Amino acid sequence: MGHAIEIRQVSKRFRLRHEKSLKERVLSFGRDTGEVFWALRDVDAAIDQGSTVGLIGHNGSGKSTLLKCIAGILRPTTGTITTTGRVAALLELGAGFQPDLTGRENVFLNGSILGLTRREIARHFDDIVAFSELEQFIDTQVKHYSSGMFVRLGFAVAVNLDPDILLIDEVLAVGDEAFQRKCLDRVREFQREGRTIVFVTHAVSQVQEICERAIVLDHGNVVADDEPTEAIAEFRDRLYAPSGIEGPETRGGGRHTGAITSSRAAPPSEMELRATKAVQIVAVEFEYPECESRGYVLAGDPFTIRVTYRAERRVDDVMCGLGIHDSTGRLLFGSNTKFIGVALPPVEHELVVVFRFESLSLLGGDYRVSFAIQNYDESVTYDWLEQRHQISVLANDRAHGVVALQMTVEPA
Amino acid sequence: MSAPVVVSARPSLPSRVRRVWHSRELLVGLIRKELKVKYKNSVLGFAWSMLNPALYLLVFWFVFEKVLRNGVPRFPIFLLSGLLVWNLFSVAVGSATSAMVDNAGLVKKVAFAREVLPLASVGAAVVHFFLQLVVLVLALVGFRNDVAVGYVALLPLALVVTILLAAALGVLLCALNVYLRDIKHIVELLMLAWFWFTPIVWQFRSLAEPGSLAERLALFNPVTPIVLTFQRALYARLNGDSGAILPDWTVAHHLALVLAVGAFALVLLVVAEVVFGRLEGDFAEEL
């Protein structure tokens, strides 16, 4: 299969302009003035047809500039980008909508701005309206739309353009949850149809979820072009390195399973009996500083839980949750990927989800952890582990109880 | 699957012209949008475009036929036959100049042939011109003003040349205006001066004697031959009560002048495209 996008030696230079008066501008006309800033430096990459690639990097790394160059919105200062197939760029949903025109008029105008003929738009019109769920409002002026309706119509136009290459810049972060799901489903459909997707984000979870490859940019240079996991590790290293924060997952060495041995194990709970095991938790690992040599976590240290789960047959609709209980079994903290708003990819074989606590705010003692894998509306429980794992926390004796609240004391 | 598209630092002029040509439907869509947005929620809608020259007619008829006799018979007809084509030119250039900045949201987020934006402003001005022309034609009938048939045949060409000239200036100025926003205000002022350098309110022959230096200087203004051709064709009177009004040039002479302006406009259009091409690569960043 050929390349959908070929990026060759692309550099982009921006001039940082300072506010200048007309006189200064006229006097300096034709001469190079102002500081020069390279947003991209000799970027080379080829993106295969039908692949989904994430562009990641911190703010100012050049990822959006590269996407705009691929889209043809900006032109590179040197180098070329060759795209094969119709490109649709979702940089902003509803960009160019005219508030004074109706939804219908805007669909036609937006479609032709994006490069479609009137006839093509007319053919897709019903699909666009159906996708946007705006049947009743399509002849209303767009200025009366809510922001959600606006975004829905914008997305509907863009994805119904029948693009061969879809460029997405963080737009999936808008709209309500149901709409986001719908967008993600649509993106997956595009993947299945063999279209090429390039996806800019700094939400690493989305890259892991959707992409099969990730390109990491740092100060305009490509620093990694690899499988998402590898690329994300590189991205994390770069992200954490300058600030001195070390990502706990980059630590090598042993990890704690924290599993409670069978002699102490309680009989199966009701939820555990209900589990269908269509998706099964196969491993739980705890990570914390010096976990290879210590059987306890220091209160306030970073703490990470990796849950590995597996499905024999593909399961699409999955969320993963955990609960932390005190020694009496009372739930202290419970959350899941749905609450947090992280969508998990369908389970085909084995997947890992990582729960990360920047600092474990517990006082000294033993705590038990429960895990659950359910479908999105919690009607089906795939797997459930009720307090089968334990962590020991060591804290200085400055407080009693279970929660390490931050407090200072001084005489008033 | 369509042919590969190359995004490079300097796409060639022919490839860019081809891209604009392929954006014809978008151009029509944008013109329609400009017109719709302008008169959205107004009851009279397009009638407003026509009321403007109609009011001019009424006021100038009253002032110059009844109060201040200036020796130009049917002065309102004289005025409108030059003014409408000037309005086309000045409105087109003025709105095209700010077209890129006005559509910043679109330019920053969507890729398309950017020339279409100033061209759409020119297109909207052309539509207004035709609406106003209806008023002028009604006035010609109402005043029983005979037109000069031989010269009327020149008008479509003169109109095309006007559009070319406005498009060239519009494309050039809208690109410059992205980098130097003062351009828009400078253009407004220059247009005012340019208006008075063009024989619209004043009569060409009253200031420029045949063969004089003044005449040659006046013809350096590319709009002058166009306005004179419109006046010659529609107003059609060479002399008034107090002397000559229009030059008594032949159709061929008018044609030669209009063609010369057309050639100038074409050269300017190429220059504008070249400048535009060098600047457009950073529009999304500069806006």
Short mmCIF file of C-alpha atoms in Angstrom, two decimals, chain A:
data_model
loop_
_atom_site.label_atom_id
_atom_site.label_comp_id
_atom_site.label_asym_id
_atom_site.label_seq_id
_atom_site.Cartn_x
_atom_site.Cartn_y
_atom_site.Cartn_z
CA MET A 1 0.00 0.00 0.00
CA GLY A 2 1.23 3.47 -0.83
CA HIS A 3 1.75 6.48 1.31
CA ALA A 4 -1.20 8.75 1.89
CA ILE A 5 1.03 11.51 3.18
CA GLU A 6 4.70 12.05 2.49
CA ILE A 7 6.46 14.73 4.45
CA ARG A 8 9.91 15.56 3.11
CA GLN A 9 12.37 17.83 4.83
CA VAL A 10 9.66 20.17 5.98
CA SER A 11 10.69 23.24 7.92
CA LYS A 12 8.50 26.12 8.93
CA ARG A 13 9.87 29.43 10.04
CA PHE A 14 7.83 32.08 11.74
CA ARG A 15 8.85 35.61 12.32
CA LEU A 16 7.99 36.88 15.75
CA ARG A 17 6.64 40.31 15.05
CA HIS A 18 6.48 42.94 17.65
CA GLU A 19 3.96 45.71 17.49
CA LYS A 20 5.40 48.16 15.09
CA SER A 21 4.30 51.53 13.88
CA LEU A 22 3.71 52.24 10.24
CA LYS A 23 6.88 54.31 10.14
CA GLU A 24 9.05 51.50 11.46
CA ARG A 25 7.48 49.08 9.05
CA VAL A 26 8.01 51.34 6.08
CA LEU A 27 11.61 52.00 7.07
CA SER A 28 12.32 48.30 7.49
CA PHE A 29 10.32 47.23 4.46
CA GLY A 30 11.92 44.43 2.54
CA ARG A 31 14.53 43.76 5.17
CA ASP A 32 14.42 40.88 7.59
CA THR A 33 13.38 42.13 10.95
CA GLY A 34 12.23 40.51 14.12
CA GLU A 35 13.19 37.27 15.72
CA VAL A 36 12.96 34.08 13.78
CA PHE A 37 11.40 31.00 15.23
CA TRP A 38 11.51 27.54 13.65
CA ALA A 39 8.22 25.78 14.39
CA LEU A 40 9.33 22.76 12.37
CA ARG A 41 12.82 21.62 11.54
CA ASP A 42 13.54 19.14 8.74
CA VAL A 43 10.59 16.92 9.48
CA ASP A 44 10.49 13.68 7.52
CA ALA A 45 7.67 11.20 7.80
CA ALA A 46 5.55 9.00 5.62
CA ILE A 47 2.08 7.93 6.60
CA ASP A 48 0.68 4.79 5.03
CA GLN A 49 -2.71 4.68 3.47
CA GLY A 50 -5.28 3.42 5.91
CA SER A 51 -3.21 3.97 9.00
CA THR A 52 -4.08 6.03 12.04
CA VAL A 53 -1.25 8.13 13.35
CA GLY A 54 -1.13 10.35 16.40
CA LEU A 55 0.95 13.50 16.50
CA ILE A 56 1.89 14.23 20.07
CA GLY A 57 4.02 16.81 21.77
CA HIS A 58 3.74 19.47 24.39
CA ASN A 59 2.43 22.95 23.63
CA GLY A 60 4.64 24.65 21.10
CA SER A 61 6.21 21.44 19.86
CA GLY A 62 5.02 22.14 16.31
CA LYS A 63 2.37 19.43 16.12
CA SER A 64 -0.44 21.77 15.10
CA THR A 65 1.82 23.58 12.65
CA LEU A 66 2.66 20.27 11.00
CA LEU A 67 -1.01 19.38 10.78
CA LYS A 68 -1.80 22.76 9.23
CA CYS A 69 0.97 22.25 6.69
CA ILE A 70 -0.42 18.82 5.78
CA ALA A 71 -3.84 20.38 5.40
CA GLY A 72 -2.43 23.15 3.19
CA ILE A 73 -3.54 25.90 5.55
CA LEU A 74 0.06 26.93 6.09
CA ARG A 75 2.83 26.47 3.59
CA PRO A 76 6.18 25.10 4.71
CA THR A 77 9.15 27.43 4.41
CA THR A 78 11.13 24.62 2.80
CA GLY A 79 10.32 21.04 1.92
CA THR A 80 7.23 19.44 0.47
CA ILE A 81 4.23 17.50 1.64
CA THR A 82 2.50 15.23 -0.83
CA THR A 83 -0.99 14.01 -0.03
CA THR A 84 -2.89 11.49 -2.10
CA GLY A 85 -6.64 11.65 -1.79
CA ARG A 86 -9.18 14.13 -0.54
CA VAL A 87 -8.08 15.76 2.68
CA ALA A 88 -10.54 16.98 5.28
CA ALA A 89 -9.09 18.89 8.21
CA LEU A 90 -11.09 19.07 11.42
CA LEU A 91 -9.20 21.89 13.06
CA GLU A 92 -12.23 23.61 14.38
CA LEU A 93 -15.74 22.33 14.08
CA GLY A 94 -17.97 24.73 12.25
CA ALA A 95 -15.12 26.99 11.17
CA GLY A 96 -16.59 29.44 8.70
CA PHE A 97 -20.20 28.99 9.70
CA GLN A 98 -22.08 32.20 9.08
CA PRO A 99 -24.30 33.01 12.03
CA ASP A 100 -26.82 34.79 9.84
CA LEU A 101 -27.33 31.88 7.50
CA THR A 102 -29.50 28.86 8.23
CA GLY A 103 -28.10 25.43 8.98
CA ARG A 104 -28.99 24.31 5.48
CA GLU A 105 -27.26 27.26 3.82
CA ASN A 106 -24.22 26.74 6.00
CA VAL A 107 -23.98 23.08 5.11
CA PHE A 108 -23.79 24.00 1.44
CA LEU A 109 -21.37 26.86 1.98
CA ASN A 110 -19.15 24.89 4.35
CA GLY A 111 -19.17 21.91 2.02
CA SER A 112 -18.03 24.01 -0.91
CA ILE A 113 -15.33 25.66 1.19
CA LEU A 114 -14.11 22.17 2.02
CA GLY A 115 -13.97 21.41 -1.67
CA LEU A 116 -17.23 19.70 -2.57
CA THR A 117 -19.48 20.47 -5.49
CA ARG A 118 -23.09 21.44 -4.82
CA ARG A 119 -24.21 18.17 -6.29
CA GLU A 120 -22.01 16.16 -3.93
CA ILE A 121 -23.28 18.13 -0.97
CA ALA A 122 -26.86 17.62 -2.04
CA ARG A 123 -26.21 13.89 -2.19
CA HIS A 124 -24.81 13.84 1.34
CA PHE A 125 -27.22 16.39 2.74
CA ASP A 126 -29.64 13.96 4.38
CA ASP A 127 -26.81 12.02 5.98
CA ILE A 128 -25.31 15.21 7.32
CA VAL A 129 -28.56 16.33 8.86
CA ALA A 130 -29.26 12.88 10.28
CA PHE A 131 -25.81 12.65 11.82
CA SER A 132 -26.12 16.09 13.38
CA GLU A 133 -29.61 15.26 14.74
CA LEU A 134 -30.71 18.77 13.82
CA GLU A 135 -33.63 17.92 11.55
CA GLN A 136 -35.94 20.41 13.26
CA PHE A 137 -33.46 23.25 13.26
CA ILE A 138 -31.85 22.92 9.87
CA ASP A 139 -33.73 25.94 8.52
CA THR A 140 -33.00 28.06 11.59
CA GLN A 141 -30.24 30.63 11.54
CA VAL A 142 -27.09 29.18 13.02
CA LYS A 143 -26.79 32.08 15.48
CA HIS A 144 -29.72 30.60 17.39
CA TYR A 145 -27.92 27.26 17.79
CA SER A 146 -26.44 26.20 21.09
CA SER A 147 -22.71 25.59 21.05
CA GLY A 148 -23.37 21.86 21.10
CA MET A 149 -25.62 22.05 18.05
CA PHE A 150 -23.03 24.17 16.27
CA VAL A 151 -20.30 21.63 16.89
CA ARG A 152 -22.55 18.74 15.88
CA LEU A 153 -23.33 20.32 12.54
CA GLY A 154 -19.67 21.12 11.96
CA PHE A 155 -18.60 17.56 12.65
CA ALA A 156 -21.43 16.17 10.56
CA VAL A 157 -20.37 18.20 7.53
CA ALA A 158 -16.72 17.30 7.89
CA VAL A 159 -17.12 13.55 8.32
CA ASN A 160 -19.68 13.23 5.58
CA LEU A 161 -17.33 14.77 3.05
CA ASP A 162 -16.06 11.32 2.22
CA PRO A 163 -12.42 12.23 2.86
CA ASP A 164 -9.58 9.84 2.13
CA ILE A 165 -7.42 11.56 4.71
CA LEU A 166 -8.88 12.96 7.89
CA LEU A 167 -6.84 15.40 9.95
CA ILE A 168 -8.12 15.95 13.48
CA ASP A 169 -6.83 18.55 15.91
CA GLU A 170 -8.13 18.03 19.43
CA VAL A 171 -11.69 18.52 18.25
CA LEU A 172 -12.88 15.34 19.86
CA ALA A 173 -12.67 17.08 23.20
CA VAL A 174 -15.81 19.12 22.57
CA GLY A 175 -19.48 18.37 22.86
CA ASP A 176 -21.29 16.24 25.38
CA GLU A 177 -20.31 12.70 26.23
CA ALA A 178 -22.83 11.05 23.94
CA PHE A 179 -21.64 13.12 21.02
CA GLN A 180 -18.01 12.39 21.78
CA ARG A 181 -18.81 8.69 21.71
CA LYS A 182 -20.51 9.16 18.39
CA CYS A 183 -17.48 10.99 17.01
CA LEU A 184 -15.13 8.28 18.22
CA ASP A 185 -17.37 5.63 16.71
CA ARG A 186 -17.26 7.52 13.45
CA VAL A 187 -13.48 7.71 13.62
CA ARG A 188 -13.36 3.95 14.17
CA GLU A 189 -15.66 3.45 11.21
CA PHE A 190 -13.23 5.51 9.14
CA GLN A 191 -10.42 3.24 10.32
CA ARG A 192 -12.33 0.16 9.28
CA GLU A 193 -13.03 1.69 5.89
CA GLY A 194 -9.31 2.01 5.39
CA ARG A 195 -9.09 5.78 5.49
CA THR A 196 -6.02 7.55 6.74
CA ILE A 197 -6.31 9.50 9.97
CA VAL A 198 -3.82 11.91 11.49
CA PHE A 199 -4.69 12.98 14.92
CA VAL A 200 -3.13 15.78 16.97
CA THR A 201 -3.58 15.68 20.69
CA HIS A 202 -1.88 15.86 23.99
CA ALA A 203 -4.36 13.42 25.46
CA VAL A 204 -2.09 10.41 25.39
CA SER A 205 -4.94 8.06 26.24
CA GLN A 206 -6.67 8.87 22.95
CA VAL A 207 -3.51 8.07 21.05
CA GLN A 208 -3.24 4.74 22.78
CA GLU A 209 -6.89 4.11 22.14
CA ILE A 210 -7.10 5.02 18.49
CA CYS A 211 -3.70 5.12 16.87
CA GLU A 212 -1.46 2.39 15.62
CA ARG A 213 1.51 4.68 15.43
CA ALA A 214 2.56 7.92 17.08
CA ILE A 215 4.97 10.65 16.07
CA VAL A 216 6.38 12.72 18.90
CA LEU A 217 7.47 16.27 18.16
CA ASP A 218 9.65 18.32 20.42
CA HIS A 219 10.71 21.85 19.49
CA GLY A 220 9.89 21.21 15.87
CA ASN A 221 11.89 17.98 15.58
CA VAL A 222 10.61 14.46 15.31
CA VAL A 223 11.98 12.69 18.39
CA ALA A 224 10.02 9.47 18.11
CA ASP A 225 8.08 7.72 15.39
CA ASP A 226 7.00 4.40 16.76
CA GLU A 227 4.27 2.25 18.24
CA PRO A 228 2.07 4.37 20.53
CA THR A 229 3.37 2.82 23.73
CA GLU A 230 7.01 3.41 22.84
CA ALA A 231 6.34 6.86 21.48
CA ILE A 232 4.32 7.83 24.52
CA ALA A 233 7.13 6.66 26.78
CA GLU A 234 9.49 8.93 24.87
CA PHE A 235 6.98 11.77 25.09
CA ARG A 236 6.66 11.28 28.85
CA ASP A 237 10.40 11.27 29.29
CA ARG A 238 10.67 14.56 27.48
CA LEU A 239 7.69 16.02 29.23
CA TYR A 240 8.92 15.13 32.68
CA ALA A 241 12.64 15.52 32.15
CA PRO A 242 13.01 19.31 32.25
CA SER A 243 10.77 19.83 35.25
CA GLY A 244 12.49 17.16 37.33
CA ILE A 245 9.33 15.12 37.80
CA GLU A 246 9.89 11.54 36.97
CA GLY A 247 7.06 9.51 35.59
CA PRO A 248 6.73 6.53 37.90
CA GLU A 249 6.03 4.15 35.03
CA THR A 250 9.50 4.79 33.57
CA ARG A 251 11.08 3.02 36.52
CA GLY A 252 12.35 -0.40 35.68
CA GLY A 253 12.63 -3.31 38.03
CA GLY A 254 10.13 -5.46 39.85
CA ARG A 255 6.58 -4.57 40.63
CA HIS A 256 4.32 -5.62 43.40
CA THR A 257 1.33 -7.72 42.64
CA GLY A 258 -0.18 -7.02 46.02
CA ALA A 259 -2.29 -10.12 45.70
CA ILE A 260 -3.66 -11.55 48.90
CA THR A 261 -2.76 -15.23 49.21
CA SER A 262 -5.59 -17.73 49.04
CA SER A 263 -5.40 -18.76 52.69
CA ARG A 264 -6.59 -15.31 53.68
CA ALA A 265 -9.00 -14.93 50.81
CA ALA A 266 -12.67 -14.30 51.42
CA PRO A 267 -15.37 -16.34 49.67
CA PRO A 268 -16.56 -14.89 46.32
CA SER A 269 -18.72 -11.80 46.65
CA GLU A 270 -22.04 -11.36 44.89
CA MET A 271 -20.50 -9.21 42.14
CA GLU A 272 -17.71 -11.69 41.60
CA LEU A 273 -20.26 -14.43 41.06
CA ARG A 274 -22.06 -12.28 38.51
CA ALA A 275 -18.95 -11.73 36.39
CA THR A 276 -19.31 -13.18 32.88
CA LYS A 277 -15.52 -13.38 32.40
CA ALA A 278 -15.91 -12.28 28.77
CA VAL A 279 -13.13 -9.92 29.74
CA GLN A 280 -10.83 -11.15 32.44
CA ILE A 281 -8.33 -9.36 34.63
CA VAL A 282 -5.14 -11.35 34.28
CA ALA A 283 -2.68 -9.23 36.21
CA VAL A 284 -2.58 -6.37 38.68
CA GLU A 285 0.70 -4.63 39.42
CA PHE A 286 1.54 -1.87 41.86
CA GLU A 287 4.38 0.50 41.16
CA TYR A 288 5.93 3.03 43.49
CA PRO A 289 9.42 4.33 44.22
CA GLU A 290 11.74 1.46 45.12
CA CYS A 291 8.95 -1.07 44.81
CA GLU A 292 11.51 -3.66 43.78
CA SER A 293 13.02 -3.58 47.28
CA ARG A 294 10.18 -2.35 49.49
CA GLY A 295 6.91 -4.01 50.31
CA TYR A 296 5.23 -0.77 51.29
CA VAL A 297 4.44 2.64 49.87
CA LEU A 298 5.54 5.79 51.60
CA ALA A 299 2.56 8.08 52.16
CA GLY A 300 2.70 10.93 49.66
CA ASP A 301 4.77 9.00 47.13
CA PRO A 302 3.57 8.52 43.56
CA PHE A 303 1.62 5.33 43.16
CA THR A 304 0.57 3.50 40.03
CA ILE A 305 -1.68 0.51 39.47
CA ARG A 306 -1.49 -1.38 36.19
CA VAL A 307 -4.41 -3.63 35.39
CA THR A 308 -3.96 -6.12 32.55
CA TYR A 309 -7.11 -7.66 31.15
CA ARG A 310 -7.81 -9.98 28.28
CA ALA A 311 -10.73 -11.08 26.11
CA GLU A 312 -10.97 -14.24 24.06
CA ARG A 313 -13.40 -12.61 21.68
CA ARG A 314 -13.52 -8.91 20.83
CA VAL A 315 -15.48 -6.81 23.31
CA ASP A 316 -16.13 -3.21 22.28
CA ASP A 317 -17.76 -1.59 25.21
CA VAL A 318 -15.48 -1.65 28.23
CA MET A 319 -14.73 0.46 31.25
CA CYS A 320 -12.47 -0.31 34.14
CA GLY A 321 -12.83 0.79 37.76
CA LEU A 322 -11.12 0.41 41.07
CA GLY A 323 -11.96 0.91 44.73
CA ILE A 324 -9.72 1.40 47.74
CA HIS A 325 -11.03 0.10 51.05
CA ASP A 326 -9.76 0.37 54.58
CA SER A 327 -9.08 -2.75 56.63
CA THR A 328 -12.72 -2.94 57.70
CA GLY A 329 -13.83 -3.11 54.10
CA ARG A 330 -15.29 0.39 53.98
CA LEU A 331 -14.88 2.04 50.59
CA LEU A 332 -12.59 5.08 50.83
CA PHE A 333 -12.25 5.90 47.18
CA GLY A 334 -13.82 4.52 44.06
CA SER A 335 -13.68 5.66 40.47
CA ASN A 336 -13.61 4.32 36.94
CA THR A 337 -12.56 5.25 33.44
CA LYS A 338 -16.08 6.42 32.63
CA PHE A 339 -16.21 8.83 35.58
CA ILE A 340 -12.84 10.21 34.59
CA GLY A 341 -13.86 10.42 30.97
CA VAL A 342 -11.26 8.14 29.47
CA ALA A 343 -12.59 5.87 26.77
CA LEU A 344 -10.97 2.46 26.60
CA PRO A 345 -10.34 0.75 23.26
CA PRO A 346 -12.14 -2.46 22.39
CA VAL A 347 -10.48 -5.52 23.89
CA GLU A 348 -9.24 -7.89 21.24
CA HIS A 349 -6.49 -9.69 23.10
CA GLU A 350 -4.78 -8.11 26.01
CA LEU A 351 -4.84 -4.54 27.19
CA VAL A 352 -3.38 -2.62 30.09
CA VAL A 353 -4.99 0.27 31.88
CA VAL A 354 -2.90 2.38 34.21
CA PHE A 355 -4.32 4.19 37.24
CA ARG A 356 -1.97 6.78 38.55
CA PHE A 357 -1.95 8.66 41.86
CA GLU A 358 0.51 11.51 41.84
CA SER A 359 0.80 11.27 45.56
CA LEU A 360 -0.91 8.64 47.65
CA SER A 361 -2.84 10.60 50.25
CA LEU A 362 -3.32 7.80 52.75
CA LEU A 363 -2.04 7.45 56.29
CA GLY A 364 -0.18 4.39 57.52
CA GLY A 365 -2.01 1.06 57.41
CA ASP A 366 -3.12 -1.74 55.16
CA TYR A 367 -5.61 -1.02 52.41
CA ARG A 368 -7.40 -3.33 50.05
CA VAL A 369 -8.12 -2.70 46.41
CA SER A 370 -11.04 -3.91 44.29
CA PHE A 371 -11.17 -3.95 40.51
CA ALA A 372 -14.06 -4.13 38.09
CA ILE A 373 -14.52 -4.40 34.37
CA GLN A 374 -18.01 -3.65 33.14
CA ASN A 375 -19.74 -2.42 30.05
CA TYR A 376 -20.46 1.26 29.73
CA ASP A 377 -23.91 1.36 31.32
CA GLU A 378 -22.87 -1.13 34.01
CA SER A 379 -25.52 -3.64 32.99
CA VAL A 380 -22.95 -6.36 32.33
CA THR A 381 -20.10 -7.18 34.69
CA TYR A 382 -17.23 -8.83 32.85
CA ASP A 383 -14.92 -9.26 35.79
CA TRP A 384 -14.85 -8.21 39.41
CA LEU A 385 -12.15 -8.67 42.05
CA GLU A 386 -13.51 -7.78 45.48
CA GLN A 387 -10.67 -6.70 47.77
CA ARG A 388 -8.27 -9.31 46.43
CA HIS A 389 -5.24 -7.03 46.56
CA GLN A 390 -3.58 -5.18 49.37
CA ILE A 391 -1.22 -2.28 49.77
CA SER A 392 0.66 -1.32 52.88
CA VAL A 393 1.28 2.33 53.49
CA LEU A 394 3.95 3.62 55.78
CA ALA A 395 3.56 7.13 57.11
CA ASN A 396 5.15 9.24 59.77
CA ASP A 397 2.99 9.39 62.89
CA ARG A 398 1.77 12.92 62.61
CA ALA A 399 -1.89 12.07 62.29
CA HIS A 400 -4.48 9.44 63.09
CA GLY A 401 -7.07 8.10 60.70
CA VAL A 402 -6.88 7.04 57.11
CA VAL A 403 -6.57 10.19 54.96
CA ALA A 404 -3.40 12.25 54.68
CA LEU A 405 -4.90 15.73 54.41
CA GLN A 406 -2.41 18.53 53.93
CA MET A 407 -2.33 20.70 57.05
CA THR A 408 -0.04 23.23 58.67
CA VAL A 409 -0.37 24.57 62.20
CA GLU A 410 0.82 27.82 63.69
CA PRO A 411 -0.11 29.84 66.76
CA ALA A 412 -2.43 32.64 65.70
#
